[in-house]
XYZ file of C-alpha atoms in Angstrom:
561
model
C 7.705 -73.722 -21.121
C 7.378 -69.779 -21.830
C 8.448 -70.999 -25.911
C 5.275 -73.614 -25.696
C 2.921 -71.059 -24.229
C 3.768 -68.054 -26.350
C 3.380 -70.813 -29.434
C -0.406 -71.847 -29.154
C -1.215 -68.453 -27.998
C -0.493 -67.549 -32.127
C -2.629 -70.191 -32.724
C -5.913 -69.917 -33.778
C -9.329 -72.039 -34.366
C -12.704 -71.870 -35.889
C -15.108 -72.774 -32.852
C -15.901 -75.626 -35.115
C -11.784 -77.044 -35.067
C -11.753 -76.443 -31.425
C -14.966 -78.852 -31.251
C -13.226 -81.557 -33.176
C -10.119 -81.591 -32.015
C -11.606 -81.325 -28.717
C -14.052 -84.120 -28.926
C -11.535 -86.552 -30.977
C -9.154 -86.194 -28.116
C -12.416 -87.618 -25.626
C -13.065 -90.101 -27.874
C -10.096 -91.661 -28.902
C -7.937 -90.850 -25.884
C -9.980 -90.491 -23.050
C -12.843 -93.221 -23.853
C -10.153 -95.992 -24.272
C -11.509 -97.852 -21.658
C -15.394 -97.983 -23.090
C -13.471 -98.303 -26.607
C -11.375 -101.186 -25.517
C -14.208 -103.166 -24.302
C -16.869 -102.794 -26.785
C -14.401 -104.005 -28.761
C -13.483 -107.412 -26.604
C -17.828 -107.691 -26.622
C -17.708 -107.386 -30.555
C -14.939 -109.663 -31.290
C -15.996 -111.865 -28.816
C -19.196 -112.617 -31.139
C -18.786 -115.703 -33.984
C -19.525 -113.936 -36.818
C -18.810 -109.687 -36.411
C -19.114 -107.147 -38.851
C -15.763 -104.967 -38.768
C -17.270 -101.936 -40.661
C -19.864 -101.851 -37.468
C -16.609 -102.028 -35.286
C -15.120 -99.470 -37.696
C -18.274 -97.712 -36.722
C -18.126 -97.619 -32.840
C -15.657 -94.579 -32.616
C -17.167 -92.282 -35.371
C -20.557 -92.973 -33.885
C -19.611 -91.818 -30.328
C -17.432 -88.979 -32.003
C -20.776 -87.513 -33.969
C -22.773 -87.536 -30.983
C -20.320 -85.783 -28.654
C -19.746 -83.294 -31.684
C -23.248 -82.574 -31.051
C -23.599 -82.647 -27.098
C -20.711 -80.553 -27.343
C -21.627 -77.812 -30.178
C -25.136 -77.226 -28.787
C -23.383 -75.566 -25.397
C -20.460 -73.996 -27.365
C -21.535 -70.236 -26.931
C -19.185 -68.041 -27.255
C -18.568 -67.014 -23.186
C -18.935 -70.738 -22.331
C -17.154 -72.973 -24.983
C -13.473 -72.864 -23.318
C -14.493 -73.318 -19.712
C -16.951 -75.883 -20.740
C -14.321 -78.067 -22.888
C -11.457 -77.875 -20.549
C -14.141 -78.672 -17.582
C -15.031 -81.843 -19.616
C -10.962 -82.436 -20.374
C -10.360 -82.596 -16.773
C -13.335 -84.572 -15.190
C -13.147 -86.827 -18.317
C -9.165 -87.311 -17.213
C -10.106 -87.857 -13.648
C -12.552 -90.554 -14.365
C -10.328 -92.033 -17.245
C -7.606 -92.361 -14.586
C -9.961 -93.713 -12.405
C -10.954 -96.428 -14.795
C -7.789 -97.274 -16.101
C -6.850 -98.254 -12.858
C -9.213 -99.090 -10.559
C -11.580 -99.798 -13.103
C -14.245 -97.859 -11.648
C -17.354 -97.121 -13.003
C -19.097 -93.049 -12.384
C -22.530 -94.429 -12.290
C -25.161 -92.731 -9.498
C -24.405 -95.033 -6.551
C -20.312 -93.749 -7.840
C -21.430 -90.234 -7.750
C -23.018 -90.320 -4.190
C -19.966 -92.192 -2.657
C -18.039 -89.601 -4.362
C -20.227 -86.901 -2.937
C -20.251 -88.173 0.641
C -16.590 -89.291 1.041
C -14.262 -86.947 3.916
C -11.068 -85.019 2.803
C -8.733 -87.835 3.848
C -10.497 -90.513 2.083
C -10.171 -88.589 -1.012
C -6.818 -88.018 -0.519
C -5.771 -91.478 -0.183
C -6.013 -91.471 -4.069
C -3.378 -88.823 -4.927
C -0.127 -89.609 -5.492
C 2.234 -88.755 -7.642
C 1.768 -91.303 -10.225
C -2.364 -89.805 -10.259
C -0.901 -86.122 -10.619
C 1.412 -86.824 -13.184
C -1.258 -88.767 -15.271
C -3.982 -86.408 -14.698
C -1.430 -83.359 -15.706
C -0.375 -85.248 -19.142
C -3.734 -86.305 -19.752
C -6.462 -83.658 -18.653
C -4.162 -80.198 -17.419
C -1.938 -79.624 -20.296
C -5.144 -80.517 -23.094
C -6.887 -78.068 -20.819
C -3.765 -75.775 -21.138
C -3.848 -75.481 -25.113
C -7.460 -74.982 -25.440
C -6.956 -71.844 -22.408
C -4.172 -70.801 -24.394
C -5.330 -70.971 -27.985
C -7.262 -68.152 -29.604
C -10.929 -68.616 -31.295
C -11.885 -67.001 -34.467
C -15.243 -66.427 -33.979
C -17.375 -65.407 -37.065
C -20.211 -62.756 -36.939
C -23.672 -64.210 -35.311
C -25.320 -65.797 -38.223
C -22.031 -67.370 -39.666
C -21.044 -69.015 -36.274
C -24.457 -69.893 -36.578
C -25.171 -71.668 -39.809
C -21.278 -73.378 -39.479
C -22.830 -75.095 -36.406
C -25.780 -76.108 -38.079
C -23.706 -77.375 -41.121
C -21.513 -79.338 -38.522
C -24.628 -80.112 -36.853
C -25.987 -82.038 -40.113
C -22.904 -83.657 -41.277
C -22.982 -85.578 -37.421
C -26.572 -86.556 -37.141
C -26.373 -87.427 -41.017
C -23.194 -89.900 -39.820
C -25.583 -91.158 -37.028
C -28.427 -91.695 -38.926
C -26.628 -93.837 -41.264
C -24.572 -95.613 -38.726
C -27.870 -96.388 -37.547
C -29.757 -97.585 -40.716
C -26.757 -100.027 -41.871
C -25.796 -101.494 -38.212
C -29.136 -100.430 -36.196
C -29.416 -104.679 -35.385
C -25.674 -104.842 -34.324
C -25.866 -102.009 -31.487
C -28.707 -103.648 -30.212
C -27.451 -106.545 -29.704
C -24.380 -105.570 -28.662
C -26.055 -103.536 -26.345
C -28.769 -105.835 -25.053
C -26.165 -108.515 -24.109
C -23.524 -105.769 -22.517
C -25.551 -103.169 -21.111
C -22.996 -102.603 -18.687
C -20.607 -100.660 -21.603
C -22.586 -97.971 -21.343
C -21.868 -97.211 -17.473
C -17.864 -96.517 -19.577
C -19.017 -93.663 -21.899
C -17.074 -90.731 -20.524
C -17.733 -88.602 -19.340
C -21.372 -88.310 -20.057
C -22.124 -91.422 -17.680
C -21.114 -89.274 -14.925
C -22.798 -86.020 -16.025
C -26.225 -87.855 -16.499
C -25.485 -89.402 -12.815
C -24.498 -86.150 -11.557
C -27.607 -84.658 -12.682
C -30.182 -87.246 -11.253
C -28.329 -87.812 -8.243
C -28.519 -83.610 -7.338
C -31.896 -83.670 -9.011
C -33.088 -86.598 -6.417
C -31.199 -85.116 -3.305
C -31.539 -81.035 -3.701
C -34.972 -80.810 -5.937
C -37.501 -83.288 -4.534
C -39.051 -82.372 -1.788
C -38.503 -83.860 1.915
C -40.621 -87.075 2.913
C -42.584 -87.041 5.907
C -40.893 -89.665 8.731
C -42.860 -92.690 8.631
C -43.087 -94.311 12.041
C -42.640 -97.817 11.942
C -44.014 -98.819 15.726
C -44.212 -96.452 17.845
C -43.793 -98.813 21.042
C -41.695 -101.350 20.477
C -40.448 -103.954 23.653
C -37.939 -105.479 24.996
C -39.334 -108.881 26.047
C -36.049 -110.673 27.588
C -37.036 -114.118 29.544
C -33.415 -113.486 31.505
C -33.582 -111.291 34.434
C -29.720 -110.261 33.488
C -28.829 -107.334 31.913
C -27.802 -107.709 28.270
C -25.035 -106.457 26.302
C -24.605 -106.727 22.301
C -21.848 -104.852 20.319
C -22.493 -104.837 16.334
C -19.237 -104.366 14.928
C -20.216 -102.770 11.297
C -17.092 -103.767 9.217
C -15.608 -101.953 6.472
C -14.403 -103.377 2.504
C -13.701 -106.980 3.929
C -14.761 -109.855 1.374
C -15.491 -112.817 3.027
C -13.265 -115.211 0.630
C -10.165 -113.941 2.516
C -11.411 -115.088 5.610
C -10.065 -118.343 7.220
C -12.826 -118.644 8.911
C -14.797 -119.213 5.290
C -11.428 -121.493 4.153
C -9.035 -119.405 3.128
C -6.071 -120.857 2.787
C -3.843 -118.259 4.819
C -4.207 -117.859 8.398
C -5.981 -114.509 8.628
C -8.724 -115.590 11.454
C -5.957 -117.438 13.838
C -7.252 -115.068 16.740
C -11.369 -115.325 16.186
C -10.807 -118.849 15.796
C -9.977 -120.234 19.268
C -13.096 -118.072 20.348
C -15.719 -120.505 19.028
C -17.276 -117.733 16.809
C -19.667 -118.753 14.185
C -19.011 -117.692 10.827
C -22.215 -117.419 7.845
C -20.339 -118.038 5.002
C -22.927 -117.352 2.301
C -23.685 -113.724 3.050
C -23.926 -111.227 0.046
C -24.373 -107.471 0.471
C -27.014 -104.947 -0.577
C -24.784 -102.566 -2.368
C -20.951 -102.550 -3.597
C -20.288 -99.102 -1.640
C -20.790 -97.941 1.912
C -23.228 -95.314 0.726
C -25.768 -97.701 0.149
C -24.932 -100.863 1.601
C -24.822 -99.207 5.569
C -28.462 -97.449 5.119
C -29.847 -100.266 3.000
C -28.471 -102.739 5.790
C -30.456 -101.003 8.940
C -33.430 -100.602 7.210
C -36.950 -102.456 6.596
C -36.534 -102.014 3.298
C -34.993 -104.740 1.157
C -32.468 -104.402 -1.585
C -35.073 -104.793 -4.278
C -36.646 -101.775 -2.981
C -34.127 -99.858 -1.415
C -34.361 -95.994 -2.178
C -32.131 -93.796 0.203
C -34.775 -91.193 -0.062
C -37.258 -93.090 1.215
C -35.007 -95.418 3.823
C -33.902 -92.142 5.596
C -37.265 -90.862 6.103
C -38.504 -93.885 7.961
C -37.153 -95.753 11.392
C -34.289 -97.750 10.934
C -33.441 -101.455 13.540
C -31.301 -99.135 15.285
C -34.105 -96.443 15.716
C -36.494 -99.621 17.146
C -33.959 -100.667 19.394
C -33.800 -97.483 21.180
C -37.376 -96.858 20.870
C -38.039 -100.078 22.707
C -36.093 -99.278 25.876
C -32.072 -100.225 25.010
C -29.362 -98.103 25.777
C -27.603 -97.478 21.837
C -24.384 -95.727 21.515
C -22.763 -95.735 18.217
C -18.931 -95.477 17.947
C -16.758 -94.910 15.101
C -13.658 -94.933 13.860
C -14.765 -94.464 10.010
C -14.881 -90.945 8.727
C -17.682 -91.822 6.083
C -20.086 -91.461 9.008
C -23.213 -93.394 9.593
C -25.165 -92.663 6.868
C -27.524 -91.171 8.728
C -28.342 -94.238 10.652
C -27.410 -93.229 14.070
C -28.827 -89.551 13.289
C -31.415 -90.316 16.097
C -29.083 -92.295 18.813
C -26.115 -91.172 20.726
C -22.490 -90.812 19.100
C -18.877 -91.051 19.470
C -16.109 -90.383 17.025
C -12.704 -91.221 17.505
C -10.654 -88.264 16.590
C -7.611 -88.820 14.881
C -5.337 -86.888 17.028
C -1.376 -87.459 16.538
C -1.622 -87.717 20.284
C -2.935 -90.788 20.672
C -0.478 -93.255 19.139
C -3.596 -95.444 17.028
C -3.653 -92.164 15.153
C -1.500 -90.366 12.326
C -3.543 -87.266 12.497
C -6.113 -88.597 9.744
C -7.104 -91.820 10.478
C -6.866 -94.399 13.818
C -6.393 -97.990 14.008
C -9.066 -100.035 14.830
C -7.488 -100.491 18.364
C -8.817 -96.921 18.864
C -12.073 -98.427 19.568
C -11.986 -100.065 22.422
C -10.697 -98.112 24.894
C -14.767 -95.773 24.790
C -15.910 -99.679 24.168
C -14.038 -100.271 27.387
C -15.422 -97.273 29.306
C -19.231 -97.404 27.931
C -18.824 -101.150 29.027
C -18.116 -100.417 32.848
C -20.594 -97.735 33.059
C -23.900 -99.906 32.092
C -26.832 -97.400 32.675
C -29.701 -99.631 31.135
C -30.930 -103.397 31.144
C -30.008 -103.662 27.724
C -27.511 -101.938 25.428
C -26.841 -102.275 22.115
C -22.928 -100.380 21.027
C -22.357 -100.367 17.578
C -18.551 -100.126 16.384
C -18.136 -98.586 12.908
C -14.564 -99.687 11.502
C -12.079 -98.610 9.338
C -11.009 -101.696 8.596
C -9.814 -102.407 4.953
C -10.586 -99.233 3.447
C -8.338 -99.186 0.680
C -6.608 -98.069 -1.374
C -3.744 -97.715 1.366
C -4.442 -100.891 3.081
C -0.896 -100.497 4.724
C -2.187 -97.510 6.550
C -4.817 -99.694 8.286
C -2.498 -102.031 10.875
C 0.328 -101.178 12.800
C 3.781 -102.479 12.142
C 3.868 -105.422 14.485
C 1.120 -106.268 12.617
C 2.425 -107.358 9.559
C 1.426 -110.807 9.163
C 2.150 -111.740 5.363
C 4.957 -110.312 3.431
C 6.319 -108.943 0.934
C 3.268 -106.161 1.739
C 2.234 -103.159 -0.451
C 3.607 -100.156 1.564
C 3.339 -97.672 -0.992
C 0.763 -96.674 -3.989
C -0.982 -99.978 -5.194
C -0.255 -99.457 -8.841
C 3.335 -99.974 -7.605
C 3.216 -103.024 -6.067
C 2.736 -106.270 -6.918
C -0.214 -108.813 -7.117
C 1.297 -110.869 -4.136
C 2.034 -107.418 -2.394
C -1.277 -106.353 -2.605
C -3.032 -109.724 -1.353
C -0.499 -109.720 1.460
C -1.446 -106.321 2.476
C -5.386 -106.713 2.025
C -4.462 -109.930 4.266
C -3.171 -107.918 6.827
C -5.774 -105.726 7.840
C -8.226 -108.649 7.698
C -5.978 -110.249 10.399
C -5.855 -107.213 11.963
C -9.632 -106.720 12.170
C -9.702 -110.279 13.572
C -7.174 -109.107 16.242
C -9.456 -106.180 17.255
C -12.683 -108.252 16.968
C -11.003 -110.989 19.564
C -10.106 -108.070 21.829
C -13.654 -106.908 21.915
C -14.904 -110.538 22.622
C -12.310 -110.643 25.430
C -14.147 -107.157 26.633
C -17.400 -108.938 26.437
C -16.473 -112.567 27.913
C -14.656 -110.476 30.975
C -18.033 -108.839 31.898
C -20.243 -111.431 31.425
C -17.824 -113.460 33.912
C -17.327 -110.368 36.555
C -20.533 -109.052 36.161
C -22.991 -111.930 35.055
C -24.371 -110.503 32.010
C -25.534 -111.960 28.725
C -23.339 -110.519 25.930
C -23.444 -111.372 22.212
C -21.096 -109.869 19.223
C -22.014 -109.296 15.373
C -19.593 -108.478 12.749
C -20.899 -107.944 9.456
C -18.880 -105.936 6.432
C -20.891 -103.499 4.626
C -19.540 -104.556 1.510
C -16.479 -106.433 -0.557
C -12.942 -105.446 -2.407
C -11.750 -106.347 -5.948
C -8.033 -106.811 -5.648
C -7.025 -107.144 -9.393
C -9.465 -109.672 -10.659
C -10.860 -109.495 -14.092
C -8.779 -106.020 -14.005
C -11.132 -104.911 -10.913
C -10.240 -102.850 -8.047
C -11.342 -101.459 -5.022
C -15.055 -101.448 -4.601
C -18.440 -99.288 -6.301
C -19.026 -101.279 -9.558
C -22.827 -101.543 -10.365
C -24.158 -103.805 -8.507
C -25.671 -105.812 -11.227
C -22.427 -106.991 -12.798
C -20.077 -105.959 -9.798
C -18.129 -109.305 -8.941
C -18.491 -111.683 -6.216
C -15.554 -109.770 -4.161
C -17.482 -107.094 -4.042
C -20.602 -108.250 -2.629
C -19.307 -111.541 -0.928
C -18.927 -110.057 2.591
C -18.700 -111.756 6.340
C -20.802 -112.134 9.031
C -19.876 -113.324 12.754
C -21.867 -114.340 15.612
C -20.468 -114.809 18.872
C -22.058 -115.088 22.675
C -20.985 -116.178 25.985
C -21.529 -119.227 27.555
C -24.404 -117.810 29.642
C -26.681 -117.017 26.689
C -29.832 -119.454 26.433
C -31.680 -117.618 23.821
C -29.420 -118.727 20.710
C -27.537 -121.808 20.976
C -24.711 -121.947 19.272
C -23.986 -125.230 18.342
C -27.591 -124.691 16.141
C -25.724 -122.093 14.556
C -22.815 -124.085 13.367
C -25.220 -126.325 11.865
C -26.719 -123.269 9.391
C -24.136 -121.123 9.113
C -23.688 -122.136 5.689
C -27.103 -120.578 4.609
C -27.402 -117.913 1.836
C -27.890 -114.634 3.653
C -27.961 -111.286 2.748
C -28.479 -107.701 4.804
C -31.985 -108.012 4.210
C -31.470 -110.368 6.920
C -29.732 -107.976 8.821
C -32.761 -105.797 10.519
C -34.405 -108.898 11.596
C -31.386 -110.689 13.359
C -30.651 -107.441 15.132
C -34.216 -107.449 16.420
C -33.582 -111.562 17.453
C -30.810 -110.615 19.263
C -31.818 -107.646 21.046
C -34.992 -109.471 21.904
C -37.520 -106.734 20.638
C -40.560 -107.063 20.065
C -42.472 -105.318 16.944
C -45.001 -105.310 14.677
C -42.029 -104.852 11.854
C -40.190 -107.943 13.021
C -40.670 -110.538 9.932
C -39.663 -114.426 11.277
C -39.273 -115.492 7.938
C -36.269 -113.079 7.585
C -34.956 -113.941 10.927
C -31.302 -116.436 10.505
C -31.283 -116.717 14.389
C -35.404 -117.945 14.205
C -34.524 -121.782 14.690
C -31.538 -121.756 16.700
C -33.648 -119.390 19.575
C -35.631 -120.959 22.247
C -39.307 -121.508 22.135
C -40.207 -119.174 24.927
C -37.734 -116.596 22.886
C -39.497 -116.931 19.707
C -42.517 -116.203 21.157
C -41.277 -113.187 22.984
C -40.062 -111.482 19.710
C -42.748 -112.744 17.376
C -45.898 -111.030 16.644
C -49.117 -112.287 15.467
C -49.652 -112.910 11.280
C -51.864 -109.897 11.420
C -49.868 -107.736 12.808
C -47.075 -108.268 10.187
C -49.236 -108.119 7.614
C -50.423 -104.961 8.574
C -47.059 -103.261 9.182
C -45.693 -104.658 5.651
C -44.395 -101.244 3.675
């Protein structure tokens, strides 16, 4: 190690070699991913011209010559490379085996996920290919010297360098100019591959959006919303926000292996058409509780503004929101009263960074037999299948399919990993029955109306099309990513929905734009924000129910954002 240092410290480089060498090594090393598939999109054409495919590298290698070179003072230029070696490793890692994509929702998930989320990734397959591939090319430009000329010879070399790139470009562009549109019109997801500058340009409009614009002003919805409940009982309904489940694994939905055998017996309705609003928690949980739909979702804007769970409260209910997911709320129970389940190695659901889902219902348990108000809405924020240690997310005498993935997933095999990802789903199902047990044993004892929801904020890729985990665009993310569950259950005692109705349209297309207005149907509220038309529950309620909850045209047309 000392002989390898001590050799490229006696080596030295014009700042223009450095560039090169530099930039050749991004291209052709690090961009394999983007490289590999622009040329699957080209070949994939009848007729291609293989100069243009010739092209693809040298084009990407002029222009990140020139991205490069216009930073490259002479204080800057090595931190500056080696900072683009490493995050360029990080994300060609990433992308090479997950095949995730550093776009701005990427960025913001990033941005927002805990310490032991993050660390679910490293192991020592990641170090050692990060090392290889982004610490030791970091190494030899730290260790190798720079001849730098005088001022106006670094100067005109650049712009010499400079003109020999855009010249390549320019001609690239005159002879093939139709073929990269093309290309590009008809795969404009390639682009989202580019690294690392797809994550630098997200970087930069995602701080730009959160730390330079200024705050909105919070824009009250209603500001008295009702509780209009034809019952004289008290009413309890648990949302059980669900985390990475897709609903194709799901029995319930068909699945061939038994992952739902607990839910089952309950006589739980399952929607089987329900897609999500994003392909990561970051948007998918705030976009879910809001007004807004996913056509005109904007975090900035959702977060300044009442969310279901703010009208629910508002309108008399008793909210508490409990979870057992360190990726938080999203700022949707900012304004109601929270619990978090700390992951103590005391408590034997917990390994001192995360907690089994069991680990939520012993506060369900004790909010449950201290009712203070006539309604109550708890909502249970899961861990669920977080990936991508799914093994860490049920207990041993939980293991339901086997062989199961119990280490790294890049070490396991395609039947391991579907047996694992299996497993927490049954597990999930296990906890979910538990918590309808909860609920059936108080509306017996006590003769209350209760009701459970389970909805997943969004889907998992486990290997298909070379897709894994979760966080692809959403536009050409696939359906296991935005495929998700939802699951309605009630006790006997309920009159407003009947159940049996909901069997008989529970194979509707839904989405979490439905989401705010269900959660209204079920709660019963009444506002000028509740939409009918968005409602799933609307036909399967009572007349006198319907009426309760629903507002006059006017009304909603006046309240429409």
């Amino acid at each position: 190690m000392k002989a390898f240092i001590l050799y490229f410290k006696h080596r030295s480089l014009t700042t223009n070699q450095l560039l090169l060498l530099t930039c050749s090594y991004i291209v052709f090393v690090l961009n394999g991913p983007f490289l590999n598939k622009a040329v699957t999109a080209v070949t994939a054409l009848q007729d291609y011209n293989v100069l243009f495919l010739l092209s693809l590298p040298i084009f990407l290698l002029s222009l990140s010559i020139i991205i490069q070179g216009v930073l490259a003072f002479k204080l800057i230029i090595k931190p500056l490379l080696i900072l683009t070696i490493l995050s360029s490793s990080l994300i060609f890692y990433s992308t090479l085996n997950y095949g995730t994509i550093f776009d701005y929702t990427m960025v913001q998930n990033t941005i927002e996920t805990d310490s032991a989320e993050l660390m679910s990734y490293v192991n020592l397959y990641a170090i050692s290919f990060i090392f290889i591939t982004g610490v030791i090319p970091a190494l030899l430009i730290y260790l190798v010297r720079i001849n730098y000329k005088p001022f106006y010879q670094e100067v005109w070399s650049r712009i010499k360098l400079f003109g020999v790139c855009i010249s390549t470009v320019l001609l690239i562009a005159i002879f093939f100019y139709s073929n990269y549109a093309s290309v590009g019109r008809n795969n404009k997801q390639l682009i989202n591959y580019i690294t690392p500058y797809k994550m630098v340009d997200a970087s930069a409009k995602f701080v730009k959006k959160q730390y330079f614009y200024s705050p909105l002003e919070f824009k009250i919805l209603d500001t008295a919303p009702s509780i209009e409940r034809e019952s004289t009982k008290k009413h309890v309904t648990v949302m059980v926000l669900g985390e990475t489940a897709r609903a194709q694994n799901f029995s319930l939905n068909g699945y061939e292996k038994p992952t739902n055998q607990f839910t089952e017996k309950l006589g739980v309705v399952s929607f089987s058409q329900m897609s999500s609003c994003g392909t990561a928690t970051a948007v998918s949980v705030p976009c879910m509780f809001s007004r807004l739909d996913k056509q005109h979702y904007d975090k900035r804007t959702a977060t300044a503004q009442q969310n279901v769970v703010d009208l629910i409260h508002l309108a008399g209910a008793d909210v508490l929101w409990i979870s057992n997911n360190n990726g938080s709320c999203k700022g949707v129970c900012s304004r109601v009263k929270t619990e978090k389940i700390a992951p103590n190695k005391t408590n034997p659901l917990c390994d001192g960074e995360y907690c089994f889902d069991e680990a939520l219902l012993s506060p369900l348990s004790i909010k449950l037999n201290q009712l203070s108000s006539e309604n109550t809405l708890i909502v249970l924020h899961m861990i669920g299948s977080h990936g991508p240690t799914y093994f860490k997310r049920y207990p041993s005498d939980h293991i339901l399919f086997t062989p199961d993935c119990r280490s790294d997933i890049q070490n396991c095999t395609e039947e391991q990993l579907v047996n694992s990802y299996d497993n927490t789903i049954a597990y999930t199902d296990f906890v979910l029955s538990k918590i309808i047990n909860q609920l059936d044993r108080l509306a017996d004892k006590e003769n209350i109306e209760t009701s459970l929801l389970y909805i997943s904020d969004h889907g998992e890729s486990l290997g298909e099309s070379g897709a894994y985990l979760h966080g692809l665009p959403y536009a050409f993310a696939p359906k296991e990513q935005t495929h998700v569950p939802m699951i309605y259950w009630s006790d006997a005692q309920q009159t407003d929905l009947s159940l049996n109705c909901l069997n008989t349209i529970s194979d509707s297309p839904l989405t979490h734009d439905n989401v705010f207005d269900a959660m209204l149907s079920v709660m019963s509220v009444r506002t000028k924000v509740y939409t009918s038309d968005n409602d799933p529950f609307i036909h399967c309620k009572s007349q006198s129910a319907i009426a309760r909850t629903t507002v006059d045209t006017s009304s909603q047309k006046e309240a429409k954002l």
